[in-house]
Amino acid sequence: QVQVVESGGGLVQPGGSLRLSCAASGSLLFSLTHMAWYRQAPGKQRELVARIATDTTTNYADSVKGRFTISRDNAKNTVYLQMNNLKPEDTAGYYCNTVGINYSWGQGTQVTVSS
């Protein structure tokens, strides 16, 4: 059973930056798995924010393109999300999972962008 643990969230002012981490344990196939970051704001559906393929090809939601960067370290079974120029509308719980949502959801990490 693969488990993911997200970390790195917090309270930040508009225009600020955060770096999220997602560590996966129990997976011997992490390097062969397309990974993604999702977010869910109160009252809204969970949405895909960014994804990274096994060959490190990346894709982003239009709302974060140019501001967020997803990366991975297969040796550490970890995926990162560097978030720059944060906006209040980025406020949400952030979660990682496979692109096909094959893992159980972790607890997520809360990002709050507010002055």
PDB file of C-alpha atoms in Angstrom:
ATOM      1  CA  GLN A   1       0.000   0.000   0.000  1.00  0.00           C
ATOM      2  CA  VAL A   2       1.555   3.241  -1.150  1.00  0.00           C
ATOM      3  CA  GLN A   3       1.281   6.210   1.178  1.00  0.00           C
ATOM      4  CA  VAL A   4       2.012   9.839   0.354  1.00  0.00           C
ATOM      5  CA  VAL A   5       2.849  12.594   2.785  1.00  0.00           C
ATOM      6  CA  GLU A   6       2.600  16.192   1.662  1.00  0.00           C
ATOM      7  CA  SER A   7       4.392  19.045   3.415  1.00  0.00           C
ATOM      8  CA  GLY A   8       5.576  22.603   2.950  1.00  0.00           C
ATOM      9  CA  GLY A   9       2.328  24.544   3.036  1.00  0.00           C
ATOM     10  CA  GLY A  10       1.668  27.611   5.127  1.00  0.00           C
ATOM     11  CA  LEU A  11       0.469  31.199   5.211  1.00  0.00           C
ATOM     12  CA  VAL A  12       2.086  33.514   2.693  1.00  0.00           C
ATOM     13  CA  GLN A  13       1.399  36.997   1.407  1.00  0.00           C
ATOM     14  CA  PRO A  14       0.359  37.591  -2.207  1.00  0.00           C
ATOM     15  CA  GLY A  15       3.415  37.500  -4.415  1.00  0.00           C
ATOM     16  CA  GLY A  16       5.222  35.143  -2.080  1.00  0.00           C
ATOM     17  CA  SER A  17       6.599  31.654  -2.688  1.00  0.00           C
ATOM     18  CA  LEU A  18       6.329  28.194  -1.201  1.00  0.00           C
ATOM     19  CA  ARG A  19       7.822  24.829  -2.046  1.00  0.00           C
ATOM     20  CA  LEU A  20       5.683  21.780  -1.449  1.00  0.00           C
ATOM     21  CA  SER A  21       7.023  18.252  -1.087  1.00  0.00           C
ATOM     22  CA  CYS A  22       5.320  14.900  -1.511  1.00  0.00           C
ATOM     23  CA  ALA A  23       7.089  11.784  -0.284  1.00  0.00           C
ATOM     24  CA  ALA A  24       5.761   8.405  -1.398  1.00  0.00           C
ATOM     25  CA  SER A  25       6.512   5.308   0.629  1.00  0.00           C
ATOM     26  CA  GLY A  26       5.840   1.699  -0.206  1.00  0.00           C
ATOM     27  CA  SER A  27       6.257   2.174  -3.941  1.00  0.00           C
ATOM     28  CA  LEU A  28       8.947   0.270  -5.773  1.00  0.00           C
ATOM     29  CA  LEU A  29       7.714   1.690  -9.084  1.00  0.00           C
ATOM     30  CA  PHE A  30       7.774   5.403  -8.315  1.00  0.00           C
ATOM     31  CA  SER A  31      10.205   6.163 -11.132  1.00  0.00           C
ATOM     32  CA  LEU A  32       7.786   4.496 -13.553  1.00  0.00           C
ATOM     33  CA  THR A  33       4.764   6.467 -12.331  1.00  0.00           C
ATOM     34  CA  HIS A  34       3.395   9.703 -13.713  1.00  0.00           C
ATOM     35  CA  MET A  35       2.773  11.991 -10.748  1.00  0.00           C
ATOM     36  CA  ALA A  36       0.631  15.051 -10.193  1.00  0.00           C
ATOM     37  CA  TRP A  37      -0.287  17.764  -7.746  1.00  0.00           C
ATOM     38  CA  TYR A  38      -3.947  18.538  -7.116  1.00  0.00           C
ATOM     39  CA  ARG A  39      -5.667  21.187  -5.040  1.00  0.00           C
ATOM     40  CA  GLN A  40      -9.065  21.661  -3.505  1.00  0.00           C
ATOM     41  CA  ALA A  41     -10.460  24.943  -2.279  1.00  0.00           C
ATOM     42  CA  PRO A  42     -13.442  25.097   0.090  1.00  0.00           C
ATOM     43  CA  GLY A  43     -16.674  24.440  -1.761  1.00  0.00           C
ATOM     44  CA  LYS A  44     -14.895  23.502  -4.960  1.00  0.00           C
ATOM     45  CA  GLN A  45     -13.955  20.267  -6.660  1.00  0.00           C
ATOM     46  CA  ARG A  46     -10.433  18.950  -6.545  1.00  0.00           C
ATOM     47  CA  GLU A  47      -8.496  20.038  -9.620  1.00  0.00           C
ATOM     48  CA  LEU A  48      -5.267  18.968 -11.240  1.00  0.00           C
ATOM     49  CA  VAL A  49      -2.625  21.675 -10.927  1.00  0.00           C
ATOM     50  CA  ALA A  50       0.476  20.134 -12.462  1.00  0.00           C
ATOM     51  CA  ARG A  51       1.729  16.774 -13.600  1.00  0.00           C
ATOM     52  CA  ILE A  52       5.093  15.270 -14.393  1.00  0.00           C
ATOM     53  CA  ALA A  53       5.663  12.208 -16.507  1.00  0.00           C
ATOM     54  CA  THR A  54       8.305   9.555 -15.995  1.00  0.00           C
ATOM     55  CA  ASP A  55      10.434  11.279 -18.652  1.00  0.00           C
ATOM     56  CA  THR A  56       9.991  14.581 -16.684  1.00  0.00           C
ATOM     57  CA  THR A  57       7.683  16.115 -19.256  1.00  0.00           C
ATOM     58  CA  THR A  58       5.452  18.575 -17.410  1.00  0.00           C
ATOM     59  CA  ASN A  59       1.990  20.063 -17.887  1.00  0.00           C
ATOM     60  CA  TYR A  60       0.210  22.776 -15.942  1.00  0.00           C
ATOM     61  CA  ALA A  61      -3.256  24.143 -15.445  1.00  0.00           C
ATOM     62  CA  ASP A  62      -3.637  27.480 -17.208  1.00  0.00           C
ATOM     63  CA  SER A  63      -4.221  29.199 -13.878  1.00  0.00           C
ATOM     64  CA  VAL A  64      -0.719  28.363 -12.619  1.00  0.00           C
ATOM     65  CA  LYS A  65       1.298  28.252 -15.832  1.00  0.00           C
ATOM     66  CA  GLY A  66       4.419  30.375 -15.554  1.00  0.00           C
ATOM     67  CA  ARG A  67       4.189  30.540 -11.756  1.00  0.00           C
ATOM     68  CA  PHE A  68       4.386  26.909 -10.586  1.00  0.00           C
ATOM     69  CA  THR A  69       7.061  24.322 -11.352  1.00  0.00           C
ATOM     70  CA  ILE A  70       6.713  20.593 -10.699  1.00  0.00           C
ATOM     71  CA  SER A  71       9.770  18.383 -10.368  1.00  0.00           C
ATOM     72  CA  ARG A  72      10.674  14.949  -9.077  1.00  0.00           C
ATOM     73  CA  ASP A  73      13.534  13.123  -7.382  1.00  0.00           C
ATOM     74  CA  ASN A  74      13.128   9.418  -8.062  1.00  0.00           C
ATOM     75  CA  ALA A  75      15.961   8.506  -5.708  1.00  0.00           C
ATOM     76  CA  LYS A  76      13.899  10.001  -2.870  1.00  0.00           C
ATOM     77  CA  ASN A  77      10.464   8.960  -4.179  1.00  0.00           C
ATOM     78  CA  THR A  78       9.532  12.620  -3.899  1.00  0.00           C
ATOM     79  CA  VAL A  79       7.676  15.139  -6.029  1.00  0.00           C
ATOM     80  CA  TYR A  80       7.974  18.889  -5.512  1.00  0.00           C
ATOM     81  CA  LEU A  81       5.871  21.887  -6.403  1.00  0.00           C
ATOM     82  CA  GLN A  82       7.617  25.249  -6.448  1.00  0.00           C
ATOM     83  CA  MET A  83       4.990  27.983  -6.276  1.00  0.00           C
ATOM     84  CA  ASN A  84       5.959  31.556  -7.050  1.00  0.00           C
ATOM     85  CA  ASN A  85       3.967  34.782  -7.289  1.00  0.00           C
ATOM     86  CA  LEU A  86       1.199  33.250  -5.229  1.00  0.00           C
ATOM     87  CA  LYS A  87      -2.278  34.724  -5.468  1.00  0.00           C
ATOM     88  CA  PRO A  88      -5.235  34.590  -3.043  1.00  0.00           C
ATOM     89  CA  GLU A  89      -7.019  32.277  -5.476  1.00  0.00           C
ATOM     90  CA  ASP A  90      -4.233  29.719  -4.950  1.00  0.00           C
ATOM     91  CA  THR A  91      -5.511  29.196  -1.412  1.00  0.00           C
ATOM     92  CA  ALA A  92      -6.412  25.505  -1.103  1.00  0.00           C
ATOM     93  CA  GLY A  93      -5.402  22.147   0.282  1.00  0.00           C
ATOM     94  CA  TYR A  94      -2.714  20.664  -1.950  1.00  0.00           C
ATOM     95  CA  TYR A  95      -2.416  16.926  -2.550  1.00  0.00           C
ATOM     96  CA  CYS A  96      -0.242  14.667  -4.639  1.00  0.00           C
ATOM     97  CA  ASN A  97      -1.163  11.430  -6.356  1.00  0.00           C
ATOM     98  CA  THR A  98      -0.541   9.558  -9.546  1.00  0.00           C
ATOM     99  CA  VAL A  99      -2.014  10.987 -12.729  1.00  0.00           C
ATOM    100  CA  GLY A 100      -4.535   8.162 -12.657  1.00  0.00           C
ATOM    101  CA  ILE A 101      -5.201   8.673  -8.947  1.00  0.00           C
ATOM    102  CA  ASN A 102      -4.020   5.207  -8.033  1.00  0.00           C
ATOM    103  CA  TYR A 103      -2.766   5.991  -4.523  1.00  0.00           C
ATOM    104  CA  SER A 104      -4.830   6.656  -1.443  1.00  0.00           C
ATOM    105  CA  TRP A 105      -5.107  10.371  -0.776  1.00  0.00           C
ATOM    106  CA  GLY A 106      -2.810  11.797   1.850  1.00  0.00           C
ATOM    107  CA  GLN A 107      -3.686  14.477   4.367  1.00  0.00           C
ATOM    108  CA  GLY A 108      -2.549  17.216   2.043  1.00  0.00           C
ATOM    109  CA  THR A 109      -0.882  20.467   2.987  1.00  0.00           C
ATOM    110  CA  GLN A 110      -2.762  23.741   3.369  1.00  0.00           C
ATOM    111  CA  VAL A 111      -1.674  26.804   1.433  1.00  0.00           C
ATOM    112  CA  THR A 112      -3.209  30.123   2.418  1.00  0.00           C
ATOM    113  CA  VAL A 113      -2.391  33.258   0.452  1.00  0.00           C
ATOM    114  CA  SER A 114      -3.523  36.359   2.275  1.00  0.00           C
ATOM    115  CA  SER A 115      -2.294  39.770   3.308  1.00  0.00           C
TER     116      SER A 115
END
